[in-house]
mmCIF file of C-alpha atoms and ligand atoms in Angstrom:
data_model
loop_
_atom_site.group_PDB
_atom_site.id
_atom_site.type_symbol
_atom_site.label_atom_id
_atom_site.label_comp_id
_atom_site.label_asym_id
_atom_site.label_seq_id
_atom_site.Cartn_x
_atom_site.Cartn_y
_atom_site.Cartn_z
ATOM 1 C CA UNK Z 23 115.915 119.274 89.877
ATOM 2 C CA UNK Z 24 118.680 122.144 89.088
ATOM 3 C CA UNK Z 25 117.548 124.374 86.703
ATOM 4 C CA UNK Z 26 120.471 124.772 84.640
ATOM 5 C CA UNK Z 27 120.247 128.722 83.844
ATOM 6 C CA UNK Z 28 120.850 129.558 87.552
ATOM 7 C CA UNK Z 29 123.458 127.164 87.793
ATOM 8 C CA UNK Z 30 127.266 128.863 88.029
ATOM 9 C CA UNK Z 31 128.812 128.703 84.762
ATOM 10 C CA UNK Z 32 131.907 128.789 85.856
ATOM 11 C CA UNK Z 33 131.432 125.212 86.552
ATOM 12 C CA UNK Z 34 129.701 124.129 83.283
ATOM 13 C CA UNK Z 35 131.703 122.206 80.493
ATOM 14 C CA UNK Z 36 131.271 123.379 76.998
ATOM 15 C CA UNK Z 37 128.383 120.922 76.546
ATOM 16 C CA UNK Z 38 126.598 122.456 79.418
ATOM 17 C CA UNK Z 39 127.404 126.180 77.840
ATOM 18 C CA UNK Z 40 125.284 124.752 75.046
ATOM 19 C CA UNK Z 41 122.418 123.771 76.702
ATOM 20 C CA UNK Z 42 122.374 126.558 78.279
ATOM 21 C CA UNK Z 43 122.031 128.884 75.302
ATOM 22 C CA UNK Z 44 120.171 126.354 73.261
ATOM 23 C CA UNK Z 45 117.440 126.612 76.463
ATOM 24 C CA UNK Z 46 118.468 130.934 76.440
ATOM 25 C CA UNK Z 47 116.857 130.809 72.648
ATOM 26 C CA UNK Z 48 113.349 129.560 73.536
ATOM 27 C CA UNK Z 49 112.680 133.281 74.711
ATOM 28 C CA UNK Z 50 113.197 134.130 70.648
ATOM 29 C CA UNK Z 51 110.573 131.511 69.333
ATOM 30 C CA UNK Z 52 106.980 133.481 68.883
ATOM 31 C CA UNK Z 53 104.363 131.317 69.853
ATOM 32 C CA UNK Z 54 102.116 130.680 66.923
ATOM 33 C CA UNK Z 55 104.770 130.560 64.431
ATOM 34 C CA UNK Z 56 107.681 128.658 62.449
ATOM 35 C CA UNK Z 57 110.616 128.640 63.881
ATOM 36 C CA UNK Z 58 114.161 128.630 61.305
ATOM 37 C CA UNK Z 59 116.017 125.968 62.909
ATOM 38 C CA UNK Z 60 119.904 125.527 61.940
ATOM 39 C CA UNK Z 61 122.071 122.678 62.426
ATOM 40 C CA UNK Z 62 124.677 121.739 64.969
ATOM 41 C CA UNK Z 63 125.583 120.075 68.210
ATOM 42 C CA UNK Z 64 124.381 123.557 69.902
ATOM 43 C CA UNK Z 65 121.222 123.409 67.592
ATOM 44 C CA UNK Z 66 120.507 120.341 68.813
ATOM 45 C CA UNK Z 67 120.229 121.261 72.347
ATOM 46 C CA UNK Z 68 117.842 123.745 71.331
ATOM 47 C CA UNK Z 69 115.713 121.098 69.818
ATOM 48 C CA UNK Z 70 115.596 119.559 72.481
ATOM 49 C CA UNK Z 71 114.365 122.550 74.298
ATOM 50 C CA UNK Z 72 111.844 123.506 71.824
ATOM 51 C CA UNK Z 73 109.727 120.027 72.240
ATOM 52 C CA UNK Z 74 108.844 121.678 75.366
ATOM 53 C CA UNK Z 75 107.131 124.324 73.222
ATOM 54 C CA UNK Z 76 105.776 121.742 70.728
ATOM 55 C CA UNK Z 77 102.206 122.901 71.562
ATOM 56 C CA UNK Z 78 102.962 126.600 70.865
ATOM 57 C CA UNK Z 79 104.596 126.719 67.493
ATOM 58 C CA UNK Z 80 103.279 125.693 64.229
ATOM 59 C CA UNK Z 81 106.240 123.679 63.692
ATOM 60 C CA UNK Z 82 109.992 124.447 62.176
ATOM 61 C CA UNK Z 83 111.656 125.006 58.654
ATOM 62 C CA UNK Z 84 115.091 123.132 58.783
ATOM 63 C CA UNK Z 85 118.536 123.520 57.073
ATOM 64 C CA UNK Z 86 119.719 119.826 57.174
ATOM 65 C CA UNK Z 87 118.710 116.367 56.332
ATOM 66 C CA UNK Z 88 120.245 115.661 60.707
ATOM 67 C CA UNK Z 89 118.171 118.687 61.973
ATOM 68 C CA UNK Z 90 114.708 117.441 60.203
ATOM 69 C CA UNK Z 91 115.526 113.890 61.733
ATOM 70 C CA UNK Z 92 115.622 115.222 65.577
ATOM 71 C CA UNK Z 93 112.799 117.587 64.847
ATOM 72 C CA UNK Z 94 110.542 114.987 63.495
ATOM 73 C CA UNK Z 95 111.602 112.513 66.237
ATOM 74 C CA UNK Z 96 110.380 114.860 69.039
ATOM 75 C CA UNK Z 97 106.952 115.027 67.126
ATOM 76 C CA UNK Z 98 107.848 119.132 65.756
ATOM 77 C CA UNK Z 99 105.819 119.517 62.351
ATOM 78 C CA UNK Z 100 108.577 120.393 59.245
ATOM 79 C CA UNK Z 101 107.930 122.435 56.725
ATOM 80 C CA UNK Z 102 109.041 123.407 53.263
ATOM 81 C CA UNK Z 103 111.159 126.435 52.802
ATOM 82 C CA UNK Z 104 109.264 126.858 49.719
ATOM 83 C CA UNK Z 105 106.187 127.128 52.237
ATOM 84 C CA UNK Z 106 106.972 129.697 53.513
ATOM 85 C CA UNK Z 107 107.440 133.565 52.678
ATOM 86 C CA UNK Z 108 108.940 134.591 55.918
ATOM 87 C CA UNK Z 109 110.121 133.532 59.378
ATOM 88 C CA UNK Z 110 110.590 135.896 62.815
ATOM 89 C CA UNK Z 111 113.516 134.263 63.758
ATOM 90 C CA UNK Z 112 116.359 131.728 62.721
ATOM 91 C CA UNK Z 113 118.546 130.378 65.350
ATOM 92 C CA UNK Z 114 121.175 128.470 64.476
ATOM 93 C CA UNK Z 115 125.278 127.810 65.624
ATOM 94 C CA UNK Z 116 127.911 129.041 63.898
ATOM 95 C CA UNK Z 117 132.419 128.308 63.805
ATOM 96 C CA UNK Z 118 133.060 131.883 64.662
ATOM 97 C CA UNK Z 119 131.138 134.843 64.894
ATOM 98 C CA UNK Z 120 132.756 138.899 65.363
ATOM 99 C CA UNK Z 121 131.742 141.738 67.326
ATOM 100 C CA UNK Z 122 129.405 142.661 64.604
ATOM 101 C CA UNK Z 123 127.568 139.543 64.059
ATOM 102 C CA UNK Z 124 129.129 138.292 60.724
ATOM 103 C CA UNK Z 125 129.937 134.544 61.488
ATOM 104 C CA UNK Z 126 131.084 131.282 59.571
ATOM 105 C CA UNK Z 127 129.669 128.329 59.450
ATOM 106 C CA UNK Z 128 129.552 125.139 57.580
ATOM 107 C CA UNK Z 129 131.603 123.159 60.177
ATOM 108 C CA UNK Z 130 128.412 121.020 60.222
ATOM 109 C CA UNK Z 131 128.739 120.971 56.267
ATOM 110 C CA UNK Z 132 124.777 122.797 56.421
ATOM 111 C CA UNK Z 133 125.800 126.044 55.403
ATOM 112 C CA UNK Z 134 123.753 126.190 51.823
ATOM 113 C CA UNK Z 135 120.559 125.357 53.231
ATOM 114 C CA UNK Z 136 121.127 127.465 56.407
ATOM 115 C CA UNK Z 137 122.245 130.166 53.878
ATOM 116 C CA UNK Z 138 118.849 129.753 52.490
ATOM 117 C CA UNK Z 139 116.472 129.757 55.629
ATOM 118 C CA UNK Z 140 118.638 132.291 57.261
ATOM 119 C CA UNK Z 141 117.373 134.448 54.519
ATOM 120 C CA UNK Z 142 113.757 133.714 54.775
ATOM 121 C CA UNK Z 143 113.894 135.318 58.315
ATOM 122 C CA UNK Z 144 113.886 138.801 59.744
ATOM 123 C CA UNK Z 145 116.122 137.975 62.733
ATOM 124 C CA UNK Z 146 119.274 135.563 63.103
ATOM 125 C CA UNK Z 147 119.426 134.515 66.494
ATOM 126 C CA UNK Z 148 123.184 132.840 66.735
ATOM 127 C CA UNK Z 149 123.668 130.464 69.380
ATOM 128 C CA UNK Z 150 127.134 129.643 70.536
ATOM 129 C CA UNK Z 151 130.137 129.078 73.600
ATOM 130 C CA UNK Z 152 132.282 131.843 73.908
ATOM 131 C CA UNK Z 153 135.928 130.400 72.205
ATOM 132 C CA UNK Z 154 133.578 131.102 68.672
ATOM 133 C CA UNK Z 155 133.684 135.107 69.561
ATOM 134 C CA UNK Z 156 136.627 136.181 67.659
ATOM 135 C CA UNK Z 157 138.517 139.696 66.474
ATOM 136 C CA UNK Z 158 138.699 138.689 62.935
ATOM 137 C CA UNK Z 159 136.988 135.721 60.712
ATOM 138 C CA UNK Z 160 139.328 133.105 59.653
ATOM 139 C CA UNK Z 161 140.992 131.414 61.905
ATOM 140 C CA UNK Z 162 138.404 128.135 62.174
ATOM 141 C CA UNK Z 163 138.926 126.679 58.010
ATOM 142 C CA UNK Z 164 136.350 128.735 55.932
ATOM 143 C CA UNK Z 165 133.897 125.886 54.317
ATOM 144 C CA UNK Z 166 132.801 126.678 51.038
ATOM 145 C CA UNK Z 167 130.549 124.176 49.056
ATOM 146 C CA UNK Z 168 131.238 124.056 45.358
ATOM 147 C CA UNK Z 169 130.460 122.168 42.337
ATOM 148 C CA UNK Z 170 133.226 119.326 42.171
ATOM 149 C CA UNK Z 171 134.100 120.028 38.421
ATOM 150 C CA UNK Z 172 135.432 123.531 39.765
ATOM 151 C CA UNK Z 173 137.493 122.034 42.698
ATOM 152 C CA UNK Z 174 141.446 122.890 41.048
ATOM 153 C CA UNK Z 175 140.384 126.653 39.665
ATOM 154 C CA UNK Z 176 138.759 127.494 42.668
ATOM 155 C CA UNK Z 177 141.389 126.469 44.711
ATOM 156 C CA UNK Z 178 143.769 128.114 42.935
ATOM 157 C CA UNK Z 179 141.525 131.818 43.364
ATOM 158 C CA UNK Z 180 141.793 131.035 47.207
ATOM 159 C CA UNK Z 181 145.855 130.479 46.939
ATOM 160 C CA UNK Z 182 145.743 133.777 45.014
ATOM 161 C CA UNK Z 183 144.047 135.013 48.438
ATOM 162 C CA UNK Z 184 146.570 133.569 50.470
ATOM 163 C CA UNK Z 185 144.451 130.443 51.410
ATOM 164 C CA UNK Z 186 144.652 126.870 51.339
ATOM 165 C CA UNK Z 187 142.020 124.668 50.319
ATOM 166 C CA UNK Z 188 141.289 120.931 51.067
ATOM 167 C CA UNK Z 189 138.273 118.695 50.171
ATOM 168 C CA UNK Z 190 136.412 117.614 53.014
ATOM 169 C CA UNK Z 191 136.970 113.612 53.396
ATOM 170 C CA UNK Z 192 134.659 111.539 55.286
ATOM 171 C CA UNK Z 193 136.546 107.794 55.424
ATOM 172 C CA UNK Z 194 138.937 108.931 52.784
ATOM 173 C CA UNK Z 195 136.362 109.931 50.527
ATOM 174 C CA UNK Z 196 134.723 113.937 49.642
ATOM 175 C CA UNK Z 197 131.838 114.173 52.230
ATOM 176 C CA UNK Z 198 128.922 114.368 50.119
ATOM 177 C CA UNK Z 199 126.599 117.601 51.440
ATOM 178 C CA UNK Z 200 123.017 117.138 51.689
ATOM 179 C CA UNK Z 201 122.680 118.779 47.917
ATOM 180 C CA UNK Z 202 125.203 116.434 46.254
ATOM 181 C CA UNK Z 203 128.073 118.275 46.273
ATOM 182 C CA UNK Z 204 131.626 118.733 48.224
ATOM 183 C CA UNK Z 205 133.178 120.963 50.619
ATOM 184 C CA UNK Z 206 136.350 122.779 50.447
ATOM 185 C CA UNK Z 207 137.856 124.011 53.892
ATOM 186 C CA UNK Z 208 140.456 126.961 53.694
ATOM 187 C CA UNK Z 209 142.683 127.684 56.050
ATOM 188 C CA UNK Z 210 145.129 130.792 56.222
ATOM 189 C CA UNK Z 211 142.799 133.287 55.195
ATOM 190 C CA UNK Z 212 142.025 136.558 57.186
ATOM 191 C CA UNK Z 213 138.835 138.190 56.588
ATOM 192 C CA UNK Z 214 139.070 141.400 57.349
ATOM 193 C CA UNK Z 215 135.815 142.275 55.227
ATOM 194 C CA UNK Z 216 133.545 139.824 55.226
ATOM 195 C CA UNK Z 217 130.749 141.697 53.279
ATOM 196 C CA UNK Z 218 133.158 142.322 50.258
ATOM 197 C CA UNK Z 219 134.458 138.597 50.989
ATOM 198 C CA UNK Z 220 131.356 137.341 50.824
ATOM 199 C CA UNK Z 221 130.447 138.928 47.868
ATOM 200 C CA UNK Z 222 133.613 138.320 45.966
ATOM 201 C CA UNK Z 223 133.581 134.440 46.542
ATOM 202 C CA UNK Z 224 130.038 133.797 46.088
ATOM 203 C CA UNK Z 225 130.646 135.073 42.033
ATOM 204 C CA UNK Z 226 133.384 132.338 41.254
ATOM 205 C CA UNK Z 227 132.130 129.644 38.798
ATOM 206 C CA UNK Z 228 131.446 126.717 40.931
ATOM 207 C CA UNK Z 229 130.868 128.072 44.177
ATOM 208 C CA UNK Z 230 127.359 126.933 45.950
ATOM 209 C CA UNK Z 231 127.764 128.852 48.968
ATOM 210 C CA UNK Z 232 130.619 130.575 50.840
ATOM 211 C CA UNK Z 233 130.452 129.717 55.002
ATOM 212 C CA UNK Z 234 130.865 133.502 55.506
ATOM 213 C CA UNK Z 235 127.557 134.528 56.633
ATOM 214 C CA UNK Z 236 127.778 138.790 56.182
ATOM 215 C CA UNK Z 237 124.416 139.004 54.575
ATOM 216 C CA UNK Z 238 123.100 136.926 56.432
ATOM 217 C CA UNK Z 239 124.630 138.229 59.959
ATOM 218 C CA UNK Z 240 123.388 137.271 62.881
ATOM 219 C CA UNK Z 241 121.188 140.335 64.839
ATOM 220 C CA UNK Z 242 121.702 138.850 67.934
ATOM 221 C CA UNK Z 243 124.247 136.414 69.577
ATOM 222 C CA UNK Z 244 123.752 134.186 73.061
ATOM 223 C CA UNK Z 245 127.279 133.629 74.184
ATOM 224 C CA UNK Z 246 127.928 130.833 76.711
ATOM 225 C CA UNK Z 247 130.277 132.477 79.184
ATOM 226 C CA UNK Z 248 131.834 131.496 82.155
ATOM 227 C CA UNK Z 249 129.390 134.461 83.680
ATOM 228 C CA UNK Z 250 126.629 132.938 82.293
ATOM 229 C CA UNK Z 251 124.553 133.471 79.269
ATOM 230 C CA UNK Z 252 125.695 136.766 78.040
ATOM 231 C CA UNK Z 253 122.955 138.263 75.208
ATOM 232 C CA UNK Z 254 125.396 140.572 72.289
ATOM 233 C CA UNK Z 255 122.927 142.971 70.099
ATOM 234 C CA UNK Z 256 124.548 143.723 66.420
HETATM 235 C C1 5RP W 321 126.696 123.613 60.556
HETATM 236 C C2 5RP W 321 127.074 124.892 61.205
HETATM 237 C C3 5RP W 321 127.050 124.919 62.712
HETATM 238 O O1 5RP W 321 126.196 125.922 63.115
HETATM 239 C C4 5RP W 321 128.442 125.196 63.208
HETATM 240 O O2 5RP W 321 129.320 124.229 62.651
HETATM 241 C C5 5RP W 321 128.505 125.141 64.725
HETATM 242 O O3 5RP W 321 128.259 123.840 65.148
HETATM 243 P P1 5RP W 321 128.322 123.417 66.676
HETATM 244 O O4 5RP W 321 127.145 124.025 67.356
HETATM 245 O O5 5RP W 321 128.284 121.905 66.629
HETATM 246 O O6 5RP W 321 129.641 123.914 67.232
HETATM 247 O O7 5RP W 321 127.374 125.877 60.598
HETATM 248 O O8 5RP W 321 126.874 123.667 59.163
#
């Protein structure tokens, strides 16, 4: 059987760029321990990967109703956040990450809860294909989950920003996030400073959680290259 990792990547499709990092994490997981598991098509490749560790980790702490579903199926033990006081590692996706390891996310509509185990652990291992390594955050739509009462004002702070905000539909109607509440996604922004972004946003009356993730940056990113898996240290 190929092992993928030697494989050339200059042949692999983006799917096979994700298994490829999503097998690359593994090496992050401590034996012994709970892993922070994020959400994602990426994610869920390294799922997959960890059932082959299923006998050497106490189990996972998940950010989404999807990624405690695939855990569970594969037989991985999942635990409250609220059972925990700290995690070694959280590795999770992300819709762009810079060269300094500040990212957004939320494409998957997960970004509260992986806000919230993110911040449980000492080190964010992000996971991702190369076309998410950008210059500047912004061009993927920033999602930004708010309480639907605030929708108009808080669009109208982004349009003061230059942005444009739209509730997420699902079938016409406001996806529903796994805490009850909508997403906005804003396009035209350009975050030039994502801590004082981040910070900023996070204050308006009815915002949940921001998809910036500056505070929460990841320490270390495995990019799936056409050269292979290619390991960037923040
Ligand atoms: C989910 C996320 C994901 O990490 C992000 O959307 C990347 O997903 P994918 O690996 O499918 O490209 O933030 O809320």
């Amino acid at each position: 059987m190929t092992n993928p990792i030697s494989q050339s990547a200059a042949a692999l499709s983006q799917d096979q760029l994700k298994t490829l990092v999503g097998q690359a994490a593994l090496q992050y997981v401590v034996p012994g321990e709970i892993v922070g598991v994020g959400t994602g098509s990426t994610v869920n490749k390294f799922i997959d990967a960890l059932a082959g560790m299923k006998p050497l980790i106490k189990g996972a702490v998940s950010s989404s109703q999807a990624s405690t579903l695939r855990l569970k199926a594969l037989g991985i033990a999942v635990f409250d956040a609220n059972d925990v006081t700290e995690l070694s590692v959280y590795i999770d996706g992300a819709d762009e990450i810079d060269g300094h390891g500040n990212m957004i996310k939320g494409g998957g509509a997960a970004l509260t809860r992986e806000k919230i185990v993110a911040a449980l652990a000492k080190q964010f291992v992000c996971i991702a294909d190369e076309s998410k390594l950008v210059q500047t955050l912004g061009r993927y739509p920033l999602p930004v989950e708010i309480i639907p009462m605030a929708a108009q004002q808080i669009t109208q702070r982004f349009a003061a920003l230059g942005g444009q905000a739209q509730v997420r539909l699902v079938g016409g109607e406001p996806l529903v996030t796994d805490n009850g509440q909508i997403l906005l996604d804003v396009t035209g922004l350009v975050i030039t400073d994502p801590l004082a972004f981040e910070s900023q946003v996070s204050q308006w009356p009815g915002v949940v959680t921001v998809g910036v993730f500056a505070f929460q940056k990841a320490q270390v990113c495995l990019l799936g290259t056409a050269q292979g898996v290619k390991t960037l240290i923040f």
